[in-house]
Structure formats: C-alpha cells, structure tokens
Amino acid sequence: MARPSVLVTRRWPEAVEAQLAERYDVELNRADRPLNAQEFREAIQRYDAVLPTVTDKLGSEALDVPQAQTKILANYGVGYTHIDMETAKSHGMAVTNTPDVLSECTADLAMTLMLMVARRAGDGERELRAGDWSGWRPTHLVGTKVSGKTLGIIGFGRIGQEMAKRAHFGFGMRIVVFNRSPVKPEVLAKFNAVQVPTLEELLPECDFVSLHCPGGAGNAKMINSARLDLMKPDAYLINTARGEVVDEHALAQALMFETIGGAALDVFEREPHINPTLAQCDNLVMLPHLGSATTEARQAMGFRVLDNLNDFFDGKEPRDCVS
Ligand code: 8YV
C-alpha cells in the first residue's frame, strides 16, 4: 500500500520531522514560510494529511475545495480555533490537537509574565540595555508583591490548573476561578480554589487575572472595556490564551489611562502585528507567542501529532480527536 502523503506546514523539531519521514511520504516546509489560502486549497486536494499550526488560517476559503484528498488535519498545538470545524466536518476531515504536553510550559510562561509585569522586569531590562541605570535607590522601579495575592484564573482546564498549582503552592496565592462548566469540587480543593459563576464576580476581587480559556468567536473580546473597568486599579491582566479574547483597543485605553496596574501578553489579536497604541504602553510586557516554546514541549507536541496520525492511518480513533 502507498504511504500516506503528509504536508507539514511549518518547520518542526528535527527529531520529529525525521520520525514522520520513516512512515509517511512527507513534504516538509524547510523555508518555514506560512502558506496562503490558495496554497492550502491545493494542499487539501493533494495530501492525505495536513499538519497545521496556529499561523495557518484554515477558514472555509482554504478548506472548502471541490475534491478534498485530506482526511485529517492533525494540528500542532492545543488551540484549534484557526480551523473552521464546520467546513472540516462537511468534508469528512478528522481534526486532532496536542493537549497535555504543553500545559506545564505554558503555565510556566504565564508565571514568567505575571512576575515580569508585577516586578517591572521589562522596564528594568530596557533601562539597562539603554545604558540608563544610574544605580540603586529606594524608589527605583518599585513594583508590586506577587506572593500571597489573589489570582483569578479564567478557564480552568489543564493549563489553568497548572497555573493554579504554581501560584498557590509556589507563591501562596489565593485562587479564584471562572470556568464555563462547573469544576469538580475535588479539583478546586487541590488548590483551595473557589469557583465563581460570573466574570463580574471574579474581576473586582483579583490582584492578577490570568486567561487560560480557548479563543474563537465564543470568547472574542471577552475582556472588554466594561470588564476592564471592573478590575482593581492596581490589578494586572495576563494573557497566554488567544489574542482575540482581549479587546486590544480597550486594553490600550485602560493601560494609557492607568485604570488597571498593567498587563502582560503572549498572544495578540492580529499576530504578528502589534497594535501600535499597545506598543507605547510602559505598563505592558509583551512576548512573541512563546507559551509552548521549549525544546521539551515542542518535541512532545510533534510526537503527539505523530501518535494521532498513526492512530488515524491504523484505522483507530486518534486519542486527541476534537471533531
Ligand atoms: C503553540 C499554542 O505553540 O498550542 C497552542 O495552542 O498557543 C502554542 O503554545 C502554537 O499554537 C502551535 O500551533
């Protein structure tokens, strides 16, 4: 039997690319240039499997082709709101993702951001590199204490729970949770966490608010100006989820007028474009979507895609089927 043909849309860790090539007829993207909608349409008509990432916008324009050859979209990443699930389904394509393997690293990065913004690490780094440090003084770059404060976690899935673990056990933080479905009492009890029924209840209580919910239309602009207004004037917002969850215009206003203490973002509404007003805010820390960017997580994500692909072509239900 011919080996299934597989398109890998971006450069992947070498060890995973090599292993993929052992079993599949693989087309790699050595130049690592994102494909456009037309190139995707051609790919969907040509390859048995397409392995996309968050930078691939797989809307109906890209997926709705007359004769789809692709039977599985095995996504490299846990979030898959860049894939139009309706169109994928209408063409009988399975969709899989890579949960679990990046939860710890993404939570580590959310902690990094929380500490950076609270302790003004971005400001300090910029000052040093600019050669502007005049020396120690009691009033220099004074930030906010993190330990013992209240952290609101929006979205209490795998990554949200890893965040709670770090914040509660490492930093003695009180954890308040908002999640669309009820969280099991024994899960909340692990972190001595309380679940509240609305964001309106959570936001005014928290010193830090960290987003760990999915993106997509359902959660678009969930953090809007009305909700930012509910945050304490010295509270911080952290986003390692998806850019669209935050109304960036409203956030830029809140940062400019200092109606909140600050924010730290790893994800943006129109990546890699950065809202120019946001970029002017000093009480903001920004990273270029690094949540899962460790050797360990990126390899594990690749091998998890491979597991899904192997299951699928062995005629089994892939372990991470989301369609
Ligand atoms: C990934 C992420 O690196 O997995 C996700 O959903 O946001 C990132 O950590 C990226 O999305 C890969 O597709």
Coordinates of C-alpha atoms and ligand atoms in Angstrom, one line a residue:
M1 CA 0.0 0.0 0.0
A2 CA 1.3 3.5 -0.8
R3 CA 2.5 5.5 2.1
P4 CA 0.0 8.3 3.1
S5 CA 1.1 11.7 1.9
V6 CA 1.6 14.3 4.6
L7 CA 2.2 18.1 4.5
V8 CA 3.9 19.7 7.4
T9 CA 3.1 23.4 7.1
R10 CA 6.0 24.9 9.2
R11 CA 9.4 23.8 10.3
W12 CA 9.2 21.3 13.2
P13 CA 11.9 19.9 15.6
E14 CA 14.2 17.8 13.6
A15 CA 13.7 14.6 15.6
V16 CA 10.0 14.7 14.8
E17 CA 10.5 15.5 11.2
A18 CA 12.8 12.5 10.9
Q19 CA 10.4 10.2 12.5
L20 CA 7.5 11.4 10.4
A21 CA 9.5 10.6 7.3
E22 CA 10.0 7.0 8.4
R23 CA 6.4 6.1 8.0
Y24 CA 4.9 8.8 5.7
D25 CA 5.6 10.4 2.4
V26 CA 6.3 13.8 3.9
E27 CA 6.5 17.2 2.4
L28 CA 8.4 19.5 4.8
N29 CA 8.4 23.3 4.7
R30 CA 12.2 23.9 5.0
A31 CA 11.8 27.6 4.2
D32 CA 9.3 27.8 7.1
R33 CA 7.2 30.3 5.1
P34 CA 3.5 30.3 6.0
L35 CA 1.2 29.1 3.2
N36 CA -1.5 31.3 1.8
A37 CA -5.2 30.3 1.3
Q38 CA -4.6 29.3 -2.4
E39 CA -1.7 27.1 -1.4
F40 CA -3.8 25.5 1.2
R41 CA -6.6 24.8 -1.3
E42 CA -4.1 23.0 -3.4
A43 CA -2.7 21.1 -0.4
I44 CA -6.2 19.9 0.6
Q45 CA -6.7 18.5 -2.8
R46 CA -3.3 16.7 -2.8
Y47 CA -2.2 15.4 0.6
D48 CA -3.9 12.7 2.7
A49 CA -3.0 14.6 5.9
V50 CA -2.2 18.2 6.6
L51 CA -0.3 19.2 9.8
P52 CA -1.1 22.8 10.5
T53 CA -0.2 25.2 13.3
V54 CA -1.7 28.4 14.8
T55 CA -0.2 30.5 12.0
D56 CA -2.3 28.7 9.4
K57 CA -5.7 30.3 8.9
L58 CA -7.8 27.4 7.8
G59 CA -11.2 29.1 7.2
S60 CA -13.7 28.0 4.6
E61 CA -11.8 29.8 1.9
A62 CA -8.8 27.4 2.4
L63 CA -10.7 24.2 3.2
D64 CA -13.8 24.3 1.0
V65 CA -12.4 22.6 -2.1
P66 CA -14.3 20.6 -4.7
Q67 CA -12.4 17.3 -4.2
A68 CA -10.7 17.1 -0.8
Q69 CA -8.0 14.5 -0.6
T70 CA -7.1 15.4 3.0
K71 CA -8.7 13.2 5.6
I72 CA -7.1 14.5 8.7
L73 CA -5.9 17.9 9.9
A74 CA -3.5 17.0 12.7
N75 CA -2.9 20.3 14.4
Y76 CA 0.5 21.0 16.1
G77 CA -0.8 22.9 19.2
V78 CA -3.6 22.6 21.6
G79 CA -5.7 25.6 20.4
Y80 CA -7.5 25.0 17.1
T81 CA -9.8 28.0 16.6
H82 CA -7.8 28.8 13.5
I83 CA -9.5 25.8 11.8
D84 CA -13.1 26.1 10.5
M85 CA -14.5 23.0 12.2
E86 CA -17.8 23.1 10.2
T87 CA -16.1 23.0 6.9
A88 CA -13.6 20.4 8.0
K89 CA -16.5 18.3 9.2
S90 CA -18.6 18.8 6.0
H91 CA -15.6 17.3 4.0
G92 CA -15.3 14.4 6.5
M93 CA -11.9 15.5 7.8
A94 CA -10.9 14.5 11.3
V95 CA -9.2 17.2 13.4
T96 CA -6.8 16.5 16.2
N97 CA -4.8 18.7 18.6
T98 CA -1.9 18.2 21.1
P99 CA -3.2 18.7 24.7
D100 CA -1.3 17.9 27.9
V101 CA 2.2 18.1 26.6
L102 CA 2.5 21.9 26.7
S103 CA 0.4 22.6 29.8
E104 CA 3.3 23.0 32.2
C105 CA 5.5 25.1 29.9
T106 CA 2.5 27.4 29.0
A107 CA 1.8 27.8 32.8
D108 CA 5.5 28.5 33.4
L109 CA 5.3 31.3 30.8
A110 CA 2.2 32.8 32.3
M111 CA 4.1 32.8 35.7
T112 CA 7.0 34.5 33.9
L113 CA 4.7 37.2 32.5
M114 CA 3.0 37.7 35.9
L115 CA 6.3 38.2 37.7
M116 CA 7.8 40.3 34.9
V117 CA 4.9 42.8 34.8
A118 CA 4.5 42.9 38.6
R119 CA 8.2 43.4 39.3
R120 CA 8.8 45.7 36.3
A121 CA 11.4 43.3 34.8
G122 CA 10.7 44.7 31.2
D123 CA 11.3 48.2 32.4
G124 CA 14.5 47.2 34.1
E125 CA 15.9 45.3 31.2
R126 CA 15.1 48.2 28.8
E127 CA 16.8 50.7 31.1
L128 CA 20.0 48.6 31.5
R129 CA 20.3 48.0 27.8
A130 CA 19.8 51.6 27.0
G131 CA 22.7 52.4 29.4
D132 CA 20.3 54.5 31.6
W133 CA 20.8 52.8 35.0
S134 CA 22.1 55.4 37.5
G135 CA 22.4 52.9 40.4
W136 CA 20.4 51.6 43.3
R137 CA 17.9 53.8 45.1
P138 CA 15.0 53.0 47.4
T139 CA 12.4 54.4 44.9
H140 CA 13.8 52.9 41.8
L141 CA 11.4 50.7 39.6
V142 CA 9.3 49.7 42.6
G143 CA 6.8 47.0 41.6
T144 CA 4.1 45.0 43.3
K145 CA 4.4 42.0 45.6
V146 CA 3.1 38.8 44.0
S147 CA 3.3 36.3 46.9
G148 CA 0.1 36.0 48.9
K149 CA -2.1 37.9 46.5
T150 CA -5.4 36.8 44.8
L151 CA -5.1 35.3 41.3
G152 CA -8.2 35.0 39.1
I153 CA -8.0 32.2 36.6
I154 CA -10.3 32.3 33.6
G155 CA -10.6 28.9 32.1
F156 CA -9.8 26.0 34.5
G157 CA -8.6 23.3 32.1
R158 CA -5.2 21.7 32.0
I159 CA -3.2 24.9 31.7
G160 CA -5.4 26.9 34.1
Q161 CA -4.8 24.1 36.7
E162 CA -1.1 24.1 36.2
M163 CA -1.1 27.9 36.7
A164 CA -3.1 27.4 39.9
K165 CA -0.5 24.8 41.1
R166 CA 2.4 27.2 40.6
A167 CA 0.7 30.2 42.0
H168 CA -0.9 28.5 45.1
F169 CA 2.0 26.2 46.1
G170 CA 4.9 28.4 44.9
F171 CA 3.6 31.8 45.8
G172 CA 0.9 31.2 48.4
M173 CA -1.7 32.9 46.2
R174 CA -5.5 32.7 46.8
I175 CA -7.1 31.2 43.7
V176 CA -10.5 32.3 42.3
V177 CA -11.8 30.5 39.2
F178 CA -14.2 31.3 36.4
N179 CA -15.0 28.4 34.1
R180 CA -17.9 27.8 31.7
S181 CA -18.7 24.5 33.3
P182 CA -18.6 23.6 37.0
V183 CA -15.2 22.4 38.1
K184 CA -15.2 19.2 40.3
P185 CA -15.0 20.1 44.0
E186 CA -12.0 17.8 44.4
V187 CA -10.1 19.7 41.7
L188 CA -10.9 23.0 43.3
A189 CA -9.9 21.6 46.7
K190 CA -6.4 20.7 45.5
F191 CA -5.6 24.5 45.3
N192 CA -8.1 25.6 47.9
A193 CA -9.7 27.5 45.0
V194 CA -13.2 29.0 44.8
Q195 CA -15.2 28.9 41.6
V196 CA -17.5 32.0 40.9
P197 CA -20.4 32.0 38.5
T198 CA -19.6 35.2 36.6
L199 CA -16.6 37.3 35.4
E200 CA -18.4 40.2 37.0
E201 CA -17.9 38.5 40.4
L202 CA -14.3 37.4 39.7
L203 CA -12.7 40.6 38.3
P204 CA -13.2 43.1 41.2
E205 CA -11.7 40.5 43.7
C206 CA -8.4 39.9 42.0
D207 CA -4.9 41.4 42.1
F208 CA -3.9 39.3 39.0
V209 CA -6.2 37.9 36.3
S210 CA -4.8 35.2 34.0
L211 CA -6.6 33.9 30.9
H212 CA -6.5 30.2 30.1
C213 CA -9.7 29.7 28.1
P214 CA -10.0 28.8 24.4
G215 CA -10.1 31.6 21.7
G216 CA -12.6 31.6 18.9
A217 CA -15.8 33.5 18.2
G218 CA -17.4 32.4 21.5
N219 CA -14.8 34.1 23.7
A220 CA -13.9 37.0 21.3
K221 CA -13.4 40.3 23.2
M222 CA -14.5 38.6 26.5
I223 CA -12.2 41.1 28.3
N224 CA -13.8 44.4 27.0
S225 CA -13.8 47.9 28.4
A226 CA -16.7 47.2 30.8
R227 CA -14.9 44.2 32.3
L228 CA -11.5 46.0 32.4
D229 CA -13.3 48.7 34.4
L230 CA -14.3 46.0 37.0
M231 CA -10.7 45.2 37.7
K232 CA -8.9 46.9 40.7
P233 CA -7.0 50.0 39.6
D234 CA -3.7 48.2 40.6
A235 CA -4.6 44.8 39.1
Y236 CA -2.7 43.1 36.3
L237 CA -4.1 41.1 33.3
I238 CA -2.1 38.2 31.9
N239 CA -2.9 36.6 28.5
T240 CA -1.3 33.4 27.3
A241 CA -4.5 32.1 25.8
R242 CA -5.5 33.7 22.5
G243 CA -5.3 37.4 21.4
E244 CA -8.9 37.7 20.4
V245 CA -10.1 37.1 24.0
V246 CA -9.0 40.6 24.8
D247 CA -10.3 43.8 23.1
E248 CA -6.9 45.3 22.5
H249 CA -8.2 48.8 21.9
A250 CA -10.0 48.7 25.3
L251 CA -6.9 47.3 26.9
A252 CA -4.7 50.0 25.4
Q253 CA -7.1 52.6 26.8
A254 CA -7.0 51.0 30.3
L255 CA -3.2 51.0 30.2
M256 CA -2.9 54.5 28.9
F257 CA -5.3 55.9 31.5
E258 CA -3.9 53.6 34.1
T259 CA -7.3 52.3 35.2
I260 CA -5.5 49.0 35.7
G261 CA -2.0 48.4 37.0
G262 CA -0.6 46.7 33.9
A263 CA -0.8 43.8 31.5
A264 CA 1.4 41.0 30.1
L265 CA 0.6 39.4 26.8
D266 CA 2.0 36.4 24.9
V267 CA -0.8 36.4 22.3
F268 CA -2.3 39.2 20.2
E269 CA -5.4 39.9 18.1
R270 CA -3.6 40.0 14.7
E271 CA -0.3 38.2 15.2
P272 CA 2.4 39.1 14.3
H273 CA 1.0 42.6 14.1
I274 CA 1.2 44.5 17.3
N275 CA -1.4 47.3 18.0
P276 CA 0.8 50.5 17.9
T277 CA -1.0 52.0 20.8
L278 CA -0.4 49.0 22.9
A279 CA 3.3 49.0 22.0
Q280 CA 3.6 52.5 23.5
C281 CA 2.3 51.4 27.0
D282 CA 5.2 51.1 29.5
N283 CA 3.0 49.2 32.0
L284 CA 2.8 46.3 29.5
V285 CA 5.1 43.3 29.0
M286 CA 4.9 41.6 25.6
L287 CA 6.3 38.3 24.4
P288 CA 6.0 36.8 20.9
H289 CA 3.7 33.8 21.5
L290 CA 6.3 31.8 23.4
G291 CA 3.9 29.7 25.6
S292 CA 5.0 26.3 24.4
A293 CA 8.4 27.4 23.2
T294 CA 10.7 24.9 25.0
T295 CA 12.6 22.1 23.3
E296 CA 10.7 19.6 25.5
A297 CA 7.2 20.9 24.7
R298 CA 7.8 21.5 21.0
Q299 CA 9.2 17.9 20.6
A300 CA 6.4 16.4 22.6
M301 CA 3.8 18.3 20.6
G302 CA 5.3 16.9 17.4
F303 CA 5.4 13.3 18.7
R304 CA 1.8 13.8 19.9
V305 CA 0.8 14.7 16.3
L306 CA 2.6 11.6 15.1
D307 CA 0.6 9.5 17.6
N308 CA -2.6 10.9 16.3
L309 CA -1.6 10.4 12.7
N310 CA -0.5 6.8 13.4
D311 CA -3.8 6.0 15.1
F312 CA -5.7 7.5 12.2
F313 CA -3.9 5.6 9.5
D314 CA -4.1 2.4 11.6
G315 CA -7.8 2.8 11.4
K316 CA -8.2 3.7 15.1
E317 CA -9.8 6.8 16.6
P318 CA -6.9 9.3 17.3
R319 CA -6.5 10.0 21.0
D320 CA -6.9 13.7 20.6
C321 CA -9.8 13.8 18.1
V322 CA -11.6 17.1 18.6
S323 CA -14.0 16.9 15.6
Ligands
8YV1 C1 1.6 26.7 20.1 C2 -0.4 27.5 21.4 O1 3.0 26.9 20.1 O2 -0.8 25.1 21.4 C3 -1.2 26.2 21.3 O3 -2.5 26.4 21.1 O4 -0.9 28.5 21.6 C4 1.1 27.5 21.3 O5 1.6 27.1 22.5 C5 1.1 27.1 18.8 O6 -0.3 27.3 18.9 C6 1.3 26.0 17.8 O7 0.3 25.8 16.9

